[in-house]
mmCIF file of C-alpha atoms and ligand atoms in Angstrom:
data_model
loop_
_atom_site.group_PDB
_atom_site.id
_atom_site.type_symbol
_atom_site.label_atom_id
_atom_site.label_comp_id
_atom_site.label_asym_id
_atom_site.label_seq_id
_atom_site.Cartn_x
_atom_site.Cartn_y
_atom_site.Cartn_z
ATOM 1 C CA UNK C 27 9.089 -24.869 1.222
ATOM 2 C CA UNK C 28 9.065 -23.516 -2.452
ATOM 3 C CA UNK C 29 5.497 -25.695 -3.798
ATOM 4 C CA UNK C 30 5.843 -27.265 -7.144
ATOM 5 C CA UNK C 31 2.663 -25.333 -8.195
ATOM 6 C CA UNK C 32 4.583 -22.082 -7.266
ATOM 7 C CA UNK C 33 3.313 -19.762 -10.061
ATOM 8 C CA UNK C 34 5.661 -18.139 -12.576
ATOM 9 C CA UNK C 35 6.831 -14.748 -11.586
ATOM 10 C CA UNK C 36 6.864 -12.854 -14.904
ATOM 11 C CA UNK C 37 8.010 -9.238 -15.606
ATOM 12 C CA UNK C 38 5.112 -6.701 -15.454
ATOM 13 C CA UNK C 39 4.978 -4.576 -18.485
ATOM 14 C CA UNK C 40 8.544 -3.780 -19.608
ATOM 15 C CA UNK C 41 7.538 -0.703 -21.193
ATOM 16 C CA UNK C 42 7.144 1.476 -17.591
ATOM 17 C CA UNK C 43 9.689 2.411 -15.155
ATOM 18 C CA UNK C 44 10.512 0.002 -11.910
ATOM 19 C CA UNK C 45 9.373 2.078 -8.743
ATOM 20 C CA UNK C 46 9.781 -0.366 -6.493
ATOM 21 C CA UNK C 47 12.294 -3.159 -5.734
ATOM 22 C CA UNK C 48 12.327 -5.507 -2.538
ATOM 23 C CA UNK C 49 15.342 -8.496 -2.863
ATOM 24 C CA UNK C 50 15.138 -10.704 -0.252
ATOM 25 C CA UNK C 51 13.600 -9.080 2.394
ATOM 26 C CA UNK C 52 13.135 -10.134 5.945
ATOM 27 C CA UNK C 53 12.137 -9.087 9.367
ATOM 28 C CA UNK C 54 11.858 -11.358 12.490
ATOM 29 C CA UNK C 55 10.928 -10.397 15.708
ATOM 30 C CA UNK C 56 11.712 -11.817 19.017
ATOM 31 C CA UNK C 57 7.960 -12.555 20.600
ATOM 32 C CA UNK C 58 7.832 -13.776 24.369
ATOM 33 C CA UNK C 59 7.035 -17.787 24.528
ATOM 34 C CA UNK C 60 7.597 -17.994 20.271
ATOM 35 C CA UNK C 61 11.498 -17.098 20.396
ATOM 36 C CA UNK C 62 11.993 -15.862 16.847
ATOM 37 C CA UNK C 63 9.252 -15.036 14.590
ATOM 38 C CA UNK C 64 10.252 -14.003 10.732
ATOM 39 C CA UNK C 65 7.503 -11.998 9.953
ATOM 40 C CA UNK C 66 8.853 -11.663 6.525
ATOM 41 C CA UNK C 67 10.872 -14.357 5.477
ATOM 42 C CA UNK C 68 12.865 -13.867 2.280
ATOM 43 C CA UNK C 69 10.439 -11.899 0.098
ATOM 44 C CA UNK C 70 11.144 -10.506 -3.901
ATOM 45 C CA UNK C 71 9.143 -8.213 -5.597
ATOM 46 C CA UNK C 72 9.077 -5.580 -8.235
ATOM 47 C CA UNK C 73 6.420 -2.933 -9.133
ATOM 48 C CA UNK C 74 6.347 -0.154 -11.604
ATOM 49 C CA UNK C 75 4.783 3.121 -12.514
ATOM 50 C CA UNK C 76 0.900 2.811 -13.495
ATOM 51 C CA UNK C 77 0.259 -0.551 -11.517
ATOM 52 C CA UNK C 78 -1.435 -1.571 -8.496
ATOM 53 C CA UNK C 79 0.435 -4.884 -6.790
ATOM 54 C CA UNK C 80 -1.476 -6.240 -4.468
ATOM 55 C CA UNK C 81 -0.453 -8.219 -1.351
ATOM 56 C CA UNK C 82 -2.615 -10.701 -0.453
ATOM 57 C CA UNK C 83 -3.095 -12.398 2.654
ATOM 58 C CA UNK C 84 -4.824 -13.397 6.106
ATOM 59 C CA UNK C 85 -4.406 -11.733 9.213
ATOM 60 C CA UNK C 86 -0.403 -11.976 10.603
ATOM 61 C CA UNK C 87 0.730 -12.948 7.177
ATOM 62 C CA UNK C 88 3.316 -10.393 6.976
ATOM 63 C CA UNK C 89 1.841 -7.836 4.933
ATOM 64 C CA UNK C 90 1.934 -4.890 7.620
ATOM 65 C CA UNK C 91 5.600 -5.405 7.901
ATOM 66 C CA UNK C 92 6.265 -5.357 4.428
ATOM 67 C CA UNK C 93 4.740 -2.291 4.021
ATOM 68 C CA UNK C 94 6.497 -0.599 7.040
ATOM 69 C CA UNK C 95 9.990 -1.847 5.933
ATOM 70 C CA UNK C 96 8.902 -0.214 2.846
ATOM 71 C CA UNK C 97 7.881 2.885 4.650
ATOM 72 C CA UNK C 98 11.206 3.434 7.040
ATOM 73 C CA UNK C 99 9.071 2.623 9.706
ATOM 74 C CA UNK C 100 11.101 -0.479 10.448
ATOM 75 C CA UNK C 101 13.992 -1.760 9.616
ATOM 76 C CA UNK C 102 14.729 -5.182 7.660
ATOM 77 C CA UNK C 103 16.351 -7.580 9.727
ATOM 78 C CA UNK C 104 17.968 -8.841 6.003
ATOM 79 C CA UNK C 105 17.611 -8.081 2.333
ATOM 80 C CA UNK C 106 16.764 -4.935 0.611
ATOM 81 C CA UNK C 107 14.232 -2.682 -0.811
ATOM 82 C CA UNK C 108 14.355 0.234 -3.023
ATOM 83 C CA UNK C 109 11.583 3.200 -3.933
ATOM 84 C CA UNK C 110 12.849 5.102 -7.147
ATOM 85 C CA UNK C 111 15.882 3.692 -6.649
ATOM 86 C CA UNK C 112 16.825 5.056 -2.375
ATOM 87 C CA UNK C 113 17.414 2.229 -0.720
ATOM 88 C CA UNK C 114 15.107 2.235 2.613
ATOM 89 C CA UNK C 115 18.040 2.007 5.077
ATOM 90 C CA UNK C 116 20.609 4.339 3.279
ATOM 91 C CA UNK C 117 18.165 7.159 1.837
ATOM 92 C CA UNK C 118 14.912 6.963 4.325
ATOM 93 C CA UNK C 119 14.260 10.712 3.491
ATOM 94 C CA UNK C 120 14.231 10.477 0.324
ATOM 95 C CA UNK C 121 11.902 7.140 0.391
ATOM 96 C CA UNK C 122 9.296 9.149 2.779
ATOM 97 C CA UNK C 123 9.635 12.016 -0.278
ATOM 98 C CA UNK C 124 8.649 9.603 -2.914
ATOM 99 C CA UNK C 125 6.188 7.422 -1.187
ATOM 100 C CA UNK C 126 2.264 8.173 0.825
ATOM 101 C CA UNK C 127 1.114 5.209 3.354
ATOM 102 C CA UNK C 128 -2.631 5.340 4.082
ATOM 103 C CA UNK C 129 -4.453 2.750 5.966
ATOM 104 C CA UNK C 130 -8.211 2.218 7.804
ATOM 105 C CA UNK C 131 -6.350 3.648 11.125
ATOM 106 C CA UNK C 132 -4.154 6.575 9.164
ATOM 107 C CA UNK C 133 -4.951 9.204 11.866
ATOM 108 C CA UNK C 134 -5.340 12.796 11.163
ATOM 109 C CA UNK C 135 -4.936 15.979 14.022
ATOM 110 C CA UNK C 136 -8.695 16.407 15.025
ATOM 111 C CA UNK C 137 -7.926 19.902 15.885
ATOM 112 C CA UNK C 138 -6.481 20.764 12.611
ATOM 113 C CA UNK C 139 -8.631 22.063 9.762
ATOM 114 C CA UNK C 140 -8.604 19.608 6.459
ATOM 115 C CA UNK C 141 -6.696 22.425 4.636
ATOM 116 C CA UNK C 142 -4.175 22.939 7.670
ATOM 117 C CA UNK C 143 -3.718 18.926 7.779
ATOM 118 C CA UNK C 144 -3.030 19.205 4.069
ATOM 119 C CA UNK C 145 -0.355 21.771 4.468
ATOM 120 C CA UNK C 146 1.254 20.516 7.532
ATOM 121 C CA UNK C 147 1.908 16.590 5.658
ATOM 122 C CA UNK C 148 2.980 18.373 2.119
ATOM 123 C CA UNK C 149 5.709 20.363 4.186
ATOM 124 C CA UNK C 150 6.856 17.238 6.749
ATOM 125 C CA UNK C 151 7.225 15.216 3.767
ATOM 126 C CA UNK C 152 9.221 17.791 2.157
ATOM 127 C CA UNK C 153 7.421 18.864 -1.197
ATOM 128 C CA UNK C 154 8.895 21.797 -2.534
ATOM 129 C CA UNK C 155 7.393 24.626 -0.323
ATOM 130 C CA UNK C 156 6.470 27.089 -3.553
ATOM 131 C CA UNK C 157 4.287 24.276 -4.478
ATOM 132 C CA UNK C 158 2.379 23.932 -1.254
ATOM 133 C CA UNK C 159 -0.352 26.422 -1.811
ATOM 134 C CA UNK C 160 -1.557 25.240 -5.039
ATOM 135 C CA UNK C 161 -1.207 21.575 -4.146
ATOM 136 C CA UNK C 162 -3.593 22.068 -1.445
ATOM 137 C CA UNK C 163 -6.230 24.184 -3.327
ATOM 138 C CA UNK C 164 -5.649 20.843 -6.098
ATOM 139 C CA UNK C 165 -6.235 18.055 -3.559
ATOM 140 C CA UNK C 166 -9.420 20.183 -1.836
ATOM 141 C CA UNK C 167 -10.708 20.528 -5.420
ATOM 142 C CA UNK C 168 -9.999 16.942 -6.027
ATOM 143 C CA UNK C 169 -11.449 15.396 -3.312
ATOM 144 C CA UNK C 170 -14.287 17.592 -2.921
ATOM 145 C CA UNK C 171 -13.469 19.059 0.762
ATOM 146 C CA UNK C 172 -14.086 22.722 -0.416
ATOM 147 C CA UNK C 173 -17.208 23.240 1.916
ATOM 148 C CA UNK C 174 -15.680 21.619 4.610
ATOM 149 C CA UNK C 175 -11.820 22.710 3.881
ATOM 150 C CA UNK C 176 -11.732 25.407 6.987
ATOM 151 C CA UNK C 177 -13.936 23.029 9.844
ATOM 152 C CA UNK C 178 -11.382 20.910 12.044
ATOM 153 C CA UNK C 179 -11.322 17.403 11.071
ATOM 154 C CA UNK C 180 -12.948 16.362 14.421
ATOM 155 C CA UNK C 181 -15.981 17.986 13.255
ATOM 156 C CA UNK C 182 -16.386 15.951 9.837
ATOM 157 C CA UNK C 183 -18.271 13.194 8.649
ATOM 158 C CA UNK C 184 -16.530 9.797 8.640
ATOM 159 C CA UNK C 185 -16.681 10.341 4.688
ATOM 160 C CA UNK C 186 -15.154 13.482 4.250
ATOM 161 C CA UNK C 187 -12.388 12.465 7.262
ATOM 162 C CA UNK C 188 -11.295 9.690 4.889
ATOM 163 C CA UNK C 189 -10.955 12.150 1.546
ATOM 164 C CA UNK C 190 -8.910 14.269 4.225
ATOM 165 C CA UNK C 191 -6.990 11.354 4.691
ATOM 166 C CA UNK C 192 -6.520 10.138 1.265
ATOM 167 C CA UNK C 193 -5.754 13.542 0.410
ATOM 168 C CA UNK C 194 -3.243 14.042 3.489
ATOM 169 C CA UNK C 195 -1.478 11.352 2.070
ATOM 170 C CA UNK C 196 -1.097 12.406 -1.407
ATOM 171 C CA UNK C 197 -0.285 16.037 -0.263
ATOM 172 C CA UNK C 198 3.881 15.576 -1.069
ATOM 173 C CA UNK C 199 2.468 14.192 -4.735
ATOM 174 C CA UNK C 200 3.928 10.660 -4.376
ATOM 175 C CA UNK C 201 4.753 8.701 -7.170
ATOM 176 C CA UNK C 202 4.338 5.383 -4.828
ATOM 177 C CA UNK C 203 1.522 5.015 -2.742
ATOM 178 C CA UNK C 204 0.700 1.927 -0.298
ATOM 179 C CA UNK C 205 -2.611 0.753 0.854
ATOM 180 C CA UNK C 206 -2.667 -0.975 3.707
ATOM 181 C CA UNK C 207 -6.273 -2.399 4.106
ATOM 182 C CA UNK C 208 -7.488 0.700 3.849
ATOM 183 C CA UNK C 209 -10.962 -0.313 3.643
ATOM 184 C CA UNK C 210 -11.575 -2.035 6.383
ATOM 185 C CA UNK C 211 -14.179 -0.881 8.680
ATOM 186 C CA UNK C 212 -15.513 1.532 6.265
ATOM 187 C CA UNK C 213 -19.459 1.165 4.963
ATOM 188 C CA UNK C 214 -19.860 0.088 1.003
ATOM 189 C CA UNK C 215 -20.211 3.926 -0.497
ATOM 190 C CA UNK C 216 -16.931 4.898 1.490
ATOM 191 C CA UNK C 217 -14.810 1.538 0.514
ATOM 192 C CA UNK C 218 -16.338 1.994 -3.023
ATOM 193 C CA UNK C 219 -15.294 5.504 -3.358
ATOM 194 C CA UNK C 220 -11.572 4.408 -2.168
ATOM 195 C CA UNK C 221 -11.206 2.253 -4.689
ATOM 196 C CA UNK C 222 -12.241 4.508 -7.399
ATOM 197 C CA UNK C 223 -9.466 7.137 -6.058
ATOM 198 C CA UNK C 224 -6.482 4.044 -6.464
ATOM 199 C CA UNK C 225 -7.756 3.477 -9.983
ATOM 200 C CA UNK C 226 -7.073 7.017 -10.800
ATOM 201 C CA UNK C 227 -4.047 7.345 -8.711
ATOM 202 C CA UNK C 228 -3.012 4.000 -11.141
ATOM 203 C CA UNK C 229 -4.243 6.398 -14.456
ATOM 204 C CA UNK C 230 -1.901 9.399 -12.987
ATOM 205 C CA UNK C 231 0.616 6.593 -13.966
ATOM 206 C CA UNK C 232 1.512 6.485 -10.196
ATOM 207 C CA UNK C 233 2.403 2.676 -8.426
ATOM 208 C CA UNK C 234 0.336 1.334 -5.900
ATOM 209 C CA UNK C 235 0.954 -1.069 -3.873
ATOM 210 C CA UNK C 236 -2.262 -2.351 -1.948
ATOM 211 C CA UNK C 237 -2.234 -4.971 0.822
ATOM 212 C CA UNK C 238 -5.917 -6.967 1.246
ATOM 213 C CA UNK C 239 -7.151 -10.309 2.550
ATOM 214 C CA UNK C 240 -10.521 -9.687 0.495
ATOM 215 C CA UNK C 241 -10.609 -11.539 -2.589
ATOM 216 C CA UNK C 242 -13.069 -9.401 -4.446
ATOM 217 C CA UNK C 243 -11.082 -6.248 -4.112
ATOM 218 C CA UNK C 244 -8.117 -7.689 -5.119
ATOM 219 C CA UNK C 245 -9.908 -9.381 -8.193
ATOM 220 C CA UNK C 246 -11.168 -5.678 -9.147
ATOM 221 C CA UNK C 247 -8.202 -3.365 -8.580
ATOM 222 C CA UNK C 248 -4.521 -5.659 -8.683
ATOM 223 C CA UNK C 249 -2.746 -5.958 -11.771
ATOM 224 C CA UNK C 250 -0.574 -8.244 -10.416
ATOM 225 C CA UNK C 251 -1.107 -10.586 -7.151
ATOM 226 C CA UNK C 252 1.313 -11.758 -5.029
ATOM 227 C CA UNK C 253 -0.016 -14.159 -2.453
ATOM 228 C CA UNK C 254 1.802 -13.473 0.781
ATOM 229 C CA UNK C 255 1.691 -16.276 3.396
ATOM 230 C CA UNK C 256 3.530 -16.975 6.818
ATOM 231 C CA UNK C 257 5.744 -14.175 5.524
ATOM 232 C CA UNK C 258 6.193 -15.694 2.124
ATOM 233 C CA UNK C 259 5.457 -15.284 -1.249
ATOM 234 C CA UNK C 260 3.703 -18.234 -2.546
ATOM 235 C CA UNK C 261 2.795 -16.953 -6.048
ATOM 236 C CA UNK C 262 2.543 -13.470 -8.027
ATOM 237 C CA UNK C 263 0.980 -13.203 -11.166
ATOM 238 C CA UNK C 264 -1.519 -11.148 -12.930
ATOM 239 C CA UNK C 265 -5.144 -12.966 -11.559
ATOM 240 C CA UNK C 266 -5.132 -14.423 -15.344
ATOM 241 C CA UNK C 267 -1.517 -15.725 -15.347
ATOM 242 C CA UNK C 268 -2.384 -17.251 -11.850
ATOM 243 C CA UNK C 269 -5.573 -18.735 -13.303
ATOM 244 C CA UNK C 270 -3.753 -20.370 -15.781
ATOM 245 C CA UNK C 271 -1.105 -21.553 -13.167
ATOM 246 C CA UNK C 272 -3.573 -23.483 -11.421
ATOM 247 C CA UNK C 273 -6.518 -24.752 -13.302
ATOM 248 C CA UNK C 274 -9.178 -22.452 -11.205
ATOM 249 C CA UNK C 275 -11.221 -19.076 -11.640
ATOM 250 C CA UNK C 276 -12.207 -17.633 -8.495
ATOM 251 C CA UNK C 277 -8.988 -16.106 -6.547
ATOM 252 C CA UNK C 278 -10.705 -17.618 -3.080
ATOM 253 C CA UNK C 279 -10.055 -20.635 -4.657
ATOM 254 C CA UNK C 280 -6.494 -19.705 -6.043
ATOM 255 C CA UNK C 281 -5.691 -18.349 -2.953
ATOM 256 C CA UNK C 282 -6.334 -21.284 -1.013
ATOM 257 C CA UNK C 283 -5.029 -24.073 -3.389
ATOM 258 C CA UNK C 284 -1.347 -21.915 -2.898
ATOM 259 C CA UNK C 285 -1.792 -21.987 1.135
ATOM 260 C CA UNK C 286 -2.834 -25.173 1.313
ATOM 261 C CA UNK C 287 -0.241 -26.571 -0.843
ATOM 262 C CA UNK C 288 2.159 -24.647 1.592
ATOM 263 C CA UNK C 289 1.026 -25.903 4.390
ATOM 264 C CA UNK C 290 1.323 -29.511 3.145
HETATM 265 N N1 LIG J 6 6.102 -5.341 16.554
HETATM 266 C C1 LIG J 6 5.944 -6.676 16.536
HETATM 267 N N2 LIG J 6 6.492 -7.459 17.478
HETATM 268 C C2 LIG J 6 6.364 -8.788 17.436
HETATM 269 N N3 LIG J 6 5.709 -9.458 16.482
HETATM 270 C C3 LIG J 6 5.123 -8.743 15.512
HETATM 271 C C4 LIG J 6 5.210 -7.323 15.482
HETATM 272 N N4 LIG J 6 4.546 -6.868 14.377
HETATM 273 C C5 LIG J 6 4.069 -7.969 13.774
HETATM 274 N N5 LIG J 6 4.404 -9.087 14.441
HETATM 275 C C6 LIG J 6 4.073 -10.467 14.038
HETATM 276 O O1 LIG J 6 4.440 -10.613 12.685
HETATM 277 C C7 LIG J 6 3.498 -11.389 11.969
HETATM 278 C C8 LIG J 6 2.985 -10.587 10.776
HETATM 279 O O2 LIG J 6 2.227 -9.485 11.223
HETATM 280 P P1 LIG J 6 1.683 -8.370 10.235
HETATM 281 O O3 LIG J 6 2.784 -7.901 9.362
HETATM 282 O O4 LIG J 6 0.998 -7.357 11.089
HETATM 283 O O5 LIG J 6 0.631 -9.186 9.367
HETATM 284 P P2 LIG J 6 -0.621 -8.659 8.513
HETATM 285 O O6 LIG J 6 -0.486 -7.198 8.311
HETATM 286 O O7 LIG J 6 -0.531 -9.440 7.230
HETATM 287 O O8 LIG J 6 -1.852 -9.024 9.298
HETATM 288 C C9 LIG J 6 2.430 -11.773 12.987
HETATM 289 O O9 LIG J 6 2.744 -13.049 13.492
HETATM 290 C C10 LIG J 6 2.582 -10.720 14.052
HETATM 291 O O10 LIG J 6 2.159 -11.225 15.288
HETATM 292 MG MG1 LIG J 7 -1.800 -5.652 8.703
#
């Protein structure tokens, strides 16, 4: 159901390195009284070092799965996907190395202190363990947890538990980090400051690859857009190149032209 608007899928800046690569890839699931449900039906993507790609979407498009395919979590029913080059399936330790996965419900040990919960995530996820010391002392300087750096998480504000759980998930020092709507159900200061900490992790030259179904964020932060629908990718451009694509300004507006032309 390819739409004859479908925007044109152009390289992202040649000049960086590919990250990420994702050919074809699927997932169904067998739900009781649906049969088959494909999730993720057929998706292609590529990202590279200093971007943020955003996946767009509503609720049970398929953006979730994506990311967890991506992640090792689950595995693709078909296709494949790549993170500096390991193929999810055939090198899943070295893809948990090279990539951090943070969303709104990212949960951190309550009974750990924010400098033990840093330690413990650099280790499991296997950064060199001469490094760990000073990359914790970096990411409590960072993020500003130095007061707070020996009190258990369970004890913290709901602002400093999410820098302990940004942090956590940079402790390894990923060059590929995913978002998964990581600001939902936080207040304006606390989603504000989040996205401040992806536009440096993007100035670090590190990928990100952030997954939203709010327009505005995605307008601010996403270099390039891909608009994921019923498991699909119904366009991916840069918010200009998909402006251009379809005659409108506002990505509400983009966004629903694409779904709507999907749907028929
Ligand atoms: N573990 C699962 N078992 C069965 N169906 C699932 C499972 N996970 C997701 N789905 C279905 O896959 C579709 C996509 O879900 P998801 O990836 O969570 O979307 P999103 O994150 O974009 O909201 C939905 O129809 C959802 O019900
Ligand atoms: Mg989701």
């Amino acid at each position: 159901m390819t739409s004859p608007t479908r925007a044109p899928q152009p390289a992202p800046p040649s000049s960086s390195r590919v990250t990420v690569e994702v050919h074809g890839l699927t997932k169904s699931f067998l739900e009781e009284g649906r049969g088959e449900v494909r999730a993720v039906d057929g998706i292609d993507f590529t990202c590279r070092e200093g971007e943020v790609f955003g996946l767009l979407g509503a609720n049970g498009a398929g953006k979730t799965t994506t990311l967890r395919m991506l992640s090792t979590v689950l595995r693709p029913t078909a296709g494949q996907a790549r993170v500096l080059g390991y193929d999810v399936e055939a090198s899943g330790e070295d893809v948990r190395r090279s990539l951090g996965f943070h969303s709104a419900s990212t949960a951190l040990y309550p009974r750990l202190t924010a400098r033990e919960t840093l330690d413990f995530f650099a280790r499991v996820n296997r950064l060199d363990p001469a490094r760990v010391p000073e990359r914790v002392d970096q990411l409590v300087e960072r993020f500003g947890i130095g007061e707070y750096a020996d009190a258990r998480v369970e004890k913290l504000s709901s602002g400093m538990k999410q820098k302990v759980a940004i942090a956590r998930t940079l402790a390894h020092d990923p060059p590929v980090l995913i978002f998964d709507e990581p600001t939902v159900g936080l207040d304006v200061l606390n989603a504000m400051s989040l996205l401040e900490v992806v536009e440096e992790l993007r100035a670090e030259g590190r990928t990100v690859i952030y997954s939203s179904h709010i327009m505005s964020e995605a307008e601010r932060l996403c270099d390039r857009i891909a608009v994921l629908h019923r498991g699909r990718i119904l366009a991916l451009g840069s918010l200009e190149e998909l402006r251009e694509a379809t005659g409108l300004h506002y990505l509400q507006d983009i966004f629903v032209h694409y779904v709507k032309t999907a749907e028929g």
